[in-house]
């Protein structure tokens, strides 16, 4: 099976909105577990064959760096014009007051959705892409502090106050850490429990359930 092609849209997002979810995937990846196996770490034999085979693409409208929060400049790996076909697209959360979705990003998102591919948003990423119209008629969430703003700006979306929401090809999460919760459950849903558990243990992270009310041990994610 070909590797998952996973894109991250390089709008000026809050770092944890993307770094957290991507690390959830990376710590459960074939590349990392194969390196553990090659190093002879006990208990790793054969696990890489069950792990996530994934390639990441950081997508901008140009190849210019993008300034994220905490004064971190990130360099894209591809553009909206040269990006290979994706299986999934992740959009982190920008400042909801000042951000406006670039038309080229909006077109890129619409084409991705029209192809039936998956979309993840974290924090205000849901609000950020809502202007493209792809969430209209869908149940979705965004950072809960921005929910009322979202309802005013895009009433066509069924905005709800939940930890994360799965609606068809869309997975939308609340704040940054809710995005990590959501991705933990996504990994557990699509891969064997030992892969999810190993990745979470590597981060020393215990995701919450969908109501955000209790911590889950890695083996309880499913």
PDB file of C-alpha atoms in Angstrom:
ATOM      1  CA  UNK A   1       0.000   0.000   0.000  1.00  0.00           C
ATOM      2  CA  UNK A   2       1.275   3.474  -0.869  1.00  0.00           C
ATOM      3  CA  UNK A   3       2.184   5.873   1.948  1.00  0.00           C
ATOM      4  CA  UNK A   4      -0.466   8.271   3.201  1.00  0.00           C
ATOM      5  CA  UNK A   5       0.058  11.685   1.639  1.00  0.00           C
ATOM      6  CA  UNK A   6      -0.616  14.143   4.443  1.00  0.00           C
ATOM      7  CA  UNK A   7      -0.695  17.894   3.848  1.00  0.00           C
ATOM      8  CA  UNK A   8      -0.503  20.784   6.276  1.00  0.00           C
ATOM      9  CA  UNK A   9      -1.770  24.142   5.056  1.00  0.00           C
ATOM     10  CA  UNK A  10       0.750  26.835   5.977  1.00  0.00           C
ATOM     11  CA  UNK A  11      -1.503  29.580   7.165  1.00  0.00           C
ATOM     12  CA  UNK A  12      -0.021  31.442  10.199  1.00  0.00           C
ATOM     13  CA  UNK A  13      -1.213  28.906  12.757  1.00  0.00           C
ATOM     14  CA  UNK A  14      -0.560  28.408  16.457  1.00  0.00           C
ATOM     15  CA  UNK A  15       2.355  25.974  16.585  1.00  0.00           C
ATOM     16  CA  UNK A  16       0.776  23.367  18.864  1.00  0.00           C
ATOM     17  CA  UNK A  17      -2.280  23.150  16.592  1.00  0.00           C
ATOM     18  CA  UNK A  18      -0.100  21.363  14.043  1.00  0.00           C
ATOM     19  CA  UNK A  19       2.987  20.202  15.951  1.00  0.00           C
ATOM     20  CA  UNK A  20       0.904  18.221  18.454  1.00  0.00           C
ATOM     21  CA  UNK A  21      -1.213  16.261  15.939  1.00  0.00           C
ATOM     22  CA  UNK A  22       1.724  15.703  13.581  1.00  0.00           C
ATOM     23  CA  UNK A  23       3.793  14.289  16.445  1.00  0.00           C
ATOM     24  CA  UNK A  24       0.923  11.933  17.315  1.00  0.00           C
ATOM     25  CA  UNK A  25       1.232  10.587  13.767  1.00  0.00           C
ATOM     26  CA  UNK A  26       5.028  10.652  13.691  1.00  0.00           C
ATOM     27  CA  UNK A  27       5.502   8.701  16.922  1.00  0.00           C
ATOM     28  CA  UNK A  28       3.260   5.971  15.486  1.00  0.00           C
ATOM     29  CA  UNK A  29       4.952   5.981  12.083  1.00  0.00           C
ATOM     30  CA  UNK A  30       6.703   3.243  10.158  1.00  0.00           C
ATOM     31  CA  UNK A  31       9.839   5.404   9.887  1.00  0.00           C
ATOM     32  CA  UNK A  32      10.249   5.879  13.632  1.00  0.00           C
ATOM     33  CA  UNK A  33       9.363   2.335  14.647  1.00  0.00           C
ATOM     34  CA  UNK A  34      11.705   0.914  12.003  1.00  0.00           C
ATOM     35  CA  UNK A  35      14.536   2.948  13.527  1.00  0.00           C
ATOM     36  CA  UNK A  36      13.678   1.555  16.968  1.00  0.00           C
ATOM     37  CA  UNK A  37      13.660  -1.953  15.546  1.00  0.00           C
ATOM     38  CA  UNK A  38      17.017  -1.424  13.800  1.00  0.00           C
ATOM     39  CA  UNK A  39      18.487  -0.177  17.071  1.00  0.00           C
ATOM     40  CA  UNK A  40      17.480  -3.427  18.747  1.00  0.00           C
ATOM     41  CA  UNK A  41      15.090  -1.873  21.245  1.00  0.00           C
ATOM     42  CA  UNK A  42      13.236  -4.730  22.995  1.00  0.00           C
ATOM     43  CA  UNK A  43       9.634  -5.363  21.969  1.00  0.00           C
ATOM     44  CA  UNK A  44       9.845  -3.496  18.656  1.00  0.00           C
ATOM     45  CA  UNK A  45      10.308  -6.433  16.286  1.00  0.00           C
ATOM     46  CA  UNK A  46       7.707  -6.404  13.512  1.00  0.00           C
ATOM     47  CA  UNK A  47       5.814  -3.350  14.754  1.00  0.00           C
ATOM     48  CA  UNK A  48       6.951  -1.089  11.927  1.00  0.00           C
ATOM     49  CA  UNK A  49       4.980  -3.221   9.458  1.00  0.00           C
ATOM     50  CA  UNK A  50       1.785  -2.326  11.323  1.00  0.00           C
ATOM     51  CA  UNK A  51       2.626   1.356  11.774  1.00  0.00           C
ATOM     52  CA  UNK A  52       1.544   4.456   9.859  1.00  0.00           C
ATOM     53  CA  UNK A  53       3.290   4.779   6.509  1.00  0.00           C
ATOM     54  CA  UNK A  54       3.069   8.518   5.946  1.00  0.00           C
ATOM     55  CA  UNK A  55       4.673  11.404   4.067  1.00  0.00           C
ATOM     56  CA  UNK A  56       4.177  15.018   5.154  1.00  0.00           C
ATOM     57  CA  UNK A  57       3.788  18.029   2.864  1.00  0.00           C
ATOM     58  CA  UNK A  58       3.836  21.618   4.158  1.00  0.00           C
ATOM     59  CA  UNK A  59       1.900  23.682   1.651  1.00  0.00           C
ATOM     60  CA  UNK A  60       2.043  27.416   0.959  1.00  0.00           C
ATOM     61  CA  UNK A  61       1.029  29.569  -1.995  1.00  0.00           C
ATOM     62  CA  UNK A  62       4.756  30.244  -2.591  1.00  0.00           C
ATOM     63  CA  UNK A  63       7.999  28.767  -1.264  1.00  0.00           C
ATOM     64  CA  UNK A  64       8.471  31.724   1.078  1.00  0.00           C
ATOM     65  CA  UNK A  65       8.707  31.027   4.838  1.00  0.00           C
ATOM     66  CA  UNK A  66       5.613  31.617   6.974  1.00  0.00           C
ATOM     67  CA  UNK A  67       5.770  33.252  10.410  1.00  0.00           C
ATOM     68  CA  UNK A  68       3.902  31.191  12.984  1.00  0.00           C
ATOM     69  CA  UNK A  69       3.277  31.930  16.652  1.00  0.00           C
ATOM     70  CA  UNK A  70       6.244  32.416  19.021  1.00  0.00           C
ATOM     71  CA  UNK A  71       8.204  34.034  16.159  1.00  0.00           C
ATOM     72  CA  UNK A  72       8.868  30.695  14.451  1.00  0.00           C
ATOM     73  CA  UNK A  73       9.522  30.822  10.712  1.00  0.00           C
ATOM     74  CA  UNK A  74       8.629  27.638   8.840  1.00  0.00           C
ATOM     75  CA  UNK A  75       9.689  26.813   5.294  1.00  0.00           C
ATOM     76  CA  UNK A  76       7.151  25.081   3.015  1.00  0.00           C
ATOM     77  CA  UNK A  77       8.004  21.900   1.164  1.00  0.00           C
ATOM     78  CA  UNK A  78       5.584  22.497  -1.702  1.00  0.00           C
ATOM     79  CA  UNK A  79       2.967  24.907  -3.033  1.00  0.00           C
ATOM     80  CA  UNK A  80      -0.721  24.685  -3.863  1.00  0.00           C
ATOM     81  CA  UNK A  81       0.293  24.387  -7.523  1.00  0.00           C
ATOM     82  CA  UNK A  82       2.948  21.671  -7.140  1.00  0.00           C
ATOM     83  CA  UNK A  83       1.606  19.624  -4.216  1.00  0.00           C
ATOM     84  CA  UNK A  84       1.041  15.933  -5.016  1.00  0.00           C
ATOM     85  CA  UNK A  85      -2.457  14.501  -4.556  1.00  0.00           C
ATOM     86  CA  UNK A  86      -3.242  14.268  -0.845  1.00  0.00           C
ATOM     87  CA  UNK A  87      -5.164  11.784   1.240  1.00  0.00           C
ATOM     88  CA  UNK A  88      -5.587  14.162   4.180  1.00  0.00           C
ATOM     89  CA  UNK A  89      -5.254  17.878   4.808  1.00  0.00           C
ATOM     90  CA  UNK A  90      -4.708  19.521   8.208  1.00  0.00           C
ATOM     91  CA  UNK A  91      -5.481  23.163   8.939  1.00  0.00           C
ATOM     92  CA  UNK A  92      -4.288  24.645  12.225  1.00  0.00           C
ATOM     93  CA  UNK A  93      -5.725  27.731  13.861  1.00  0.00           C
ATOM     94  CA  UNK A  94      -4.746  31.322  13.020  1.00  0.00           C
ATOM     95  CA  UNK A  95      -5.748  34.524  14.806  1.00  0.00           C
ATOM     96  CA  UNK A  96      -9.528  34.580  14.163  1.00  0.00           C
ATOM     97  CA  UNK A  97      -9.666  38.376  14.320  1.00  0.00           C
ATOM     98  CA  UNK A  98      -7.061  39.225  11.688  1.00  0.00           C
ATOM     99  CA  UNK A  99      -6.937  36.137   9.458  1.00  0.00           C
ATOM    100  CA  UNK A 100      -8.501  36.000   6.002  1.00  0.00           C
ATOM    101  CA  UNK A 101      -8.277  32.812   3.942  1.00  0.00           C
ATOM    102  CA  UNK A 102      -6.334  33.363   0.729  1.00  0.00           C
ATOM    103  CA  UNK A 103      -8.398  32.586  -2.380  1.00  0.00           C
ATOM    104  CA  UNK A 104      -5.705  30.171  -3.595  1.00  0.00           C
ATOM    105  CA  UNK A 105      -5.922  28.236  -0.330  1.00  0.00           C
ATOM    106  CA  UNK A 106      -9.724  28.248  -0.531  1.00  0.00           C
ATOM    107  CA  UNK A 107      -9.622  26.782  -4.053  1.00  0.00           C
ATOM    108  CA  UNK A 108      -7.086  24.168  -2.946  1.00  0.00           C
ATOM    109  CA  UNK A 109      -9.325  23.109  -0.049  1.00  0.00           C
ATOM    110  CA  UNK A 110     -12.432  22.914  -2.254  1.00  0.00           C
ATOM    111  CA  UNK A 111     -10.667  20.705  -4.805  1.00  0.00           C
ATOM    112  CA  UNK A 112      -9.365  18.435  -2.036  1.00  0.00           C
ATOM    113  CA  UNK A 113     -12.861  18.082  -0.579  1.00  0.00           C
ATOM    114  CA  UNK A 114     -14.430  17.535  -4.006  1.00  0.00           C
ATOM    115  CA  UNK A 115     -12.000  14.633  -4.499  1.00  0.00           C
ATOM    116  CA  UNK A 116     -13.513  13.009  -1.407  1.00  0.00           C
ATOM    117  CA  UNK A 117     -10.358  13.260   0.683  1.00  0.00           C
ATOM    118  CA  UNK A 118     -10.117  13.789   4.430  1.00  0.00           C
ATOM    119  CA  UNK A 119      -9.858  17.125   6.223  1.00  0.00           C
ATOM    120  CA  UNK A 120      -8.706  17.789   9.781  1.00  0.00           C
ATOM    121  CA  UNK A 121      -8.931  21.136  11.558  1.00  0.00           C
ATOM    122  CA  UNK A 122      -7.672  22.096  14.984  1.00  0.00           C
ATOM    123  CA  UNK A 123      -8.425  25.142  17.112  1.00  0.00           C
ATOM    124  CA  UNK A 124      -9.635  28.061  14.943  1.00  0.00           C
ATOM    125  CA  UNK A 125      -8.743  26.112  11.805  1.00  0.00           C
ATOM    126  CA  UNK A 126     -12.402  25.160  11.481  1.00  0.00           C
ATOM    127  CA  UNK A 127     -13.423  28.806  11.508  1.00  0.00           C
ATOM    128  CA  UNK A 128     -10.568  29.662   9.136  1.00  0.00           C
ATOM    129  CA  UNK A 129     -11.723  27.309   6.374  1.00  0.00           C
ATOM    130  CA  UNK A 130     -15.443  27.885   6.861  1.00  0.00           C
ATOM    131  CA  UNK A 131     -15.377  30.864   4.494  1.00  0.00           C
ATOM    132  CA  UNK A 132     -14.555  28.417   1.671  1.00  0.00           C
ATOM    133  CA  UNK A 133     -18.015  26.892   2.123  1.00  0.00           C
ATOM    134  CA  UNK A 134     -16.800  23.311   2.565  1.00  0.00           C
ATOM    135  CA  UNK A 135     -18.292  23.022   6.057  1.00  0.00           C
ATOM    136  CA  UNK A 136     -21.724  24.374   5.115  1.00  0.00           C
ATOM    137  CA  UNK A 137     -24.433  22.008   6.349  1.00  0.00           C
ATOM    138  CA  UNK A 138     -21.893  20.063   8.383  1.00  0.00           C
ATOM    139  CA  UNK A 139     -21.551  19.592  12.112  1.00  0.00           C
ATOM    140  CA  UNK A 140     -18.223  21.084  13.194  1.00  0.00           C
ATOM    141  CA  UNK A 141     -16.365  22.738  16.020  1.00  0.00           C
ATOM    142  CA  UNK A 142     -13.599  25.267  16.507  1.00  0.00           C
ATOM    143  CA  UNK A 143     -11.804  26.750  19.482  1.00  0.00           C
ATOM    144  CA  UNK A 144     -14.626  27.108  21.988  1.00  0.00           C
ATOM    145  CA  UNK A 145     -13.668  30.703  22.771  1.00  0.00           C
ATOM    146  CA  UNK A 146     -14.372  31.490  19.117  1.00  0.00           C
ATOM    147  CA  UNK A 147     -17.645  29.572  18.780  1.00  0.00           C
ATOM    148  CA  UNK A 148     -19.894  32.620  18.986  1.00  0.00           C
ATOM    149  CA  UNK A 149     -17.750  34.427  16.429  1.00  0.00           C
ATOM    150  CA  UNK A 150     -17.962  31.367  14.185  1.00  0.00           C
ATOM    151  CA  UNK A 151     -21.751  31.265  14.466  1.00  0.00           C
ATOM    152  CA  UNK A 152     -21.941  34.908  13.433  1.00  0.00           C
ATOM    153  CA  UNK A 153     -19.454  34.681  10.575  1.00  0.00           C
ATOM    154  CA  UNK A 154     -20.641  31.363   9.101  1.00  0.00           C
ATOM    155  CA  UNK A 155     -24.140  30.449  10.289  1.00  0.00           C
ATOM    156  CA  UNK A 156     -24.410  27.862   7.487  1.00  0.00           C
ATOM    157  CA  UNK A 157     -22.242  25.543   9.615  1.00  0.00           C
ATOM    158  CA  UNK A 158     -23.753  23.604  12.527  1.00  0.00           C
ATOM    159  CA  UNK A 159     -21.222  24.764  15.124  1.00  0.00           C
ATOM    160  CA  UNK A 160     -21.194  22.682  18.316  1.00  0.00           C
ATOM    161  CA  UNK A 161     -19.262  22.848  21.575  1.00  0.00           C
ATOM    162  CA  UNK A 162     -17.620  19.439  21.582  1.00  0.00           C
ATOM    163  CA  UNK A 163     -14.053  18.242  22.068  1.00  0.00           C
ATOM    164  CA  UNK A 164     -13.960  17.155  18.457  1.00  0.00           C
ATOM    165  CA  UNK A 165     -16.486  16.263  15.762  1.00  0.00           C
ATOM    166  CA  UNK A 166     -16.430  13.656  13.012  1.00  0.00           C
ATOM    167  CA  UNK A 167     -18.794  14.366  10.119  1.00  0.00           C
ATOM    168  CA  UNK A 168     -18.095  12.392   6.972  1.00  0.00           C
ATOM    169  CA  UNK A 169     -14.679  13.296   5.614  1.00  0.00           C
ATOM    170  CA  UNK A 170     -14.246  16.092   8.169  1.00  0.00           C
ATOM    171  CA  UNK A 171     -12.666  15.834  11.616  1.00  0.00           C
ATOM    172  CA  UNK A 172     -12.744  19.170  13.462  1.00  0.00           C
ATOM    173  CA  UNK A 173     -11.345  19.808  16.941  1.00  0.00           C
ATOM    174  CA  UNK A 174     -11.593  22.526  19.565  1.00  0.00           C
ATOM    175  CA  UNK A 175      -8.385  23.910  21.073  1.00  0.00           C
ATOM    176  CA  UNK A 176      -4.882  22.694  20.265  1.00  0.00           C
ATOM    177  CA  UNK A 177      -4.840  19.931  22.883  1.00  0.00           C
ATOM    178  CA  UNK A 178      -8.276  18.761  21.747  1.00  0.00           C
ATOM    179  CA  UNK A 179      -6.642  18.284  18.357  1.00  0.00           C
ATOM    180  CA  UNK A 180      -4.127  15.940  19.957  1.00  0.00           C
ATOM    181  CA  UNK A 181      -7.003  14.049  21.583  1.00  0.00           C
ATOM    182  CA  UNK A 182      -8.749  13.773  18.219  1.00  0.00           C
ATOM    183  CA  UNK A 183      -5.680  12.492  16.396  1.00  0.00           C
ATOM    184  CA  UNK A 184      -5.006   9.951  19.146  1.00  0.00           C
ATOM    185  CA  UNK A 185      -8.471   8.498  18.615  1.00  0.00           C
ATOM    186  CA  UNK A 186      -8.047   8.610  14.835  1.00  0.00           C
ATOM    187  CA  UNK A 187      -4.855   6.537  15.083  1.00  0.00           C
ATOM    188  CA  UNK A 188      -6.554   4.077  17.437  1.00  0.00           C
ATOM    189  CA  UNK A 189      -9.508   3.796  15.045  1.00  0.00           C
ATOM    190  CA  UNK A 190      -7.387   3.007  11.988  1.00  0.00           C
ATOM    191  CA  UNK A 191      -4.434   1.076  13.402  1.00  0.00           C
ATOM    192  CA  UNK A 192      -3.841  -1.681  15.919  1.00  0.00           C
ATOM    193  CA  UNK A 193      -4.033  -0.661  19.597  1.00  0.00           C
ATOM    194  CA  UNK A 194      -0.360  -1.430  20.212  1.00  0.00           C
ATOM    195  CA  UNK A 195       0.649   1.134  17.577  1.00  0.00           C
ATOM    196  CA  UNK A 196      -1.485   3.869  19.131  1.00  0.00           C
ATOM    197  CA  UNK A 197      -0.325   2.930  22.624  1.00  0.00           C
ATOM    198  CA  UNK A 198       3.343   2.987  21.655  1.00  0.00           C
ATOM    199  CA  UNK A 199       3.047   6.403  20.024  1.00  0.00           C
ATOM    200  CA  UNK A 200       1.248   7.907  22.998  1.00  0.00           C
ATOM    201  CA  UNK A 201       3.739   6.394  25.425  1.00  0.00           C
ATOM    202  CA  UNK A 202       6.560   8.000  23.460  1.00  0.00           C
ATOM    203  CA  UNK A 203       4.965  11.402  24.030  1.00  0.00           C
ATOM    204  CA  UNK A 204       3.928  10.593  27.615  1.00  0.00           C
ATOM    205  CA  UNK A 205       0.452  11.738  26.551  1.00  0.00           C
ATOM    206  CA  UNK A 206      -2.906  10.515  27.835  1.00  0.00           C
ATOM    207  CA  UNK A 207      -5.702  11.714  25.538  1.00  0.00           C
ATOM    208  CA  UNK A 208      -9.130  12.672  26.802  1.00  0.00           C
ATOM    209  CA  UNK A 209     -12.396  11.219  25.572  1.00  0.00           C
ATOM    210  CA  UNK A 210     -14.692  13.079  23.211  1.00  0.00           C
ATOM    211  CA  UNK A 211     -16.348  14.945  26.100  1.00  0.00           C
ATOM    212  CA  UNK A 212     -12.984  16.084  27.417  1.00  0.00           C
ATOM    213  CA  UNK A 213     -13.921  14.993  30.920  1.00  0.00           C
ATOM    214  CA  UNK A 214     -11.430  12.271  31.752  1.00  0.00           C
ATOM    215  CA  UNK A 215      -7.910  11.203  30.914  1.00  0.00           C
ATOM    216  CA  UNK A 216      -7.476   7.953  29.030  1.00  0.00           C
ATOM    217  CA  UNK A 217      -4.512   5.652  29.229  1.00  0.00           C
ATOM    218  CA  UNK A 218      -3.082   4.692  25.873  1.00  0.00           C
ATOM    219  CA  UNK A 219      -4.649   1.235  25.939  1.00  0.00           C
ATOM    220  CA  UNK A 220      -8.092   2.777  26.594  1.00  0.00           C
ATOM    221  CA  UNK A 221      -8.177   5.092  23.592  1.00  0.00           C
ATOM    222  CA  UNK A 222     -10.408   2.800  21.545  1.00  0.00           C
TER     223      UNK A 222
END
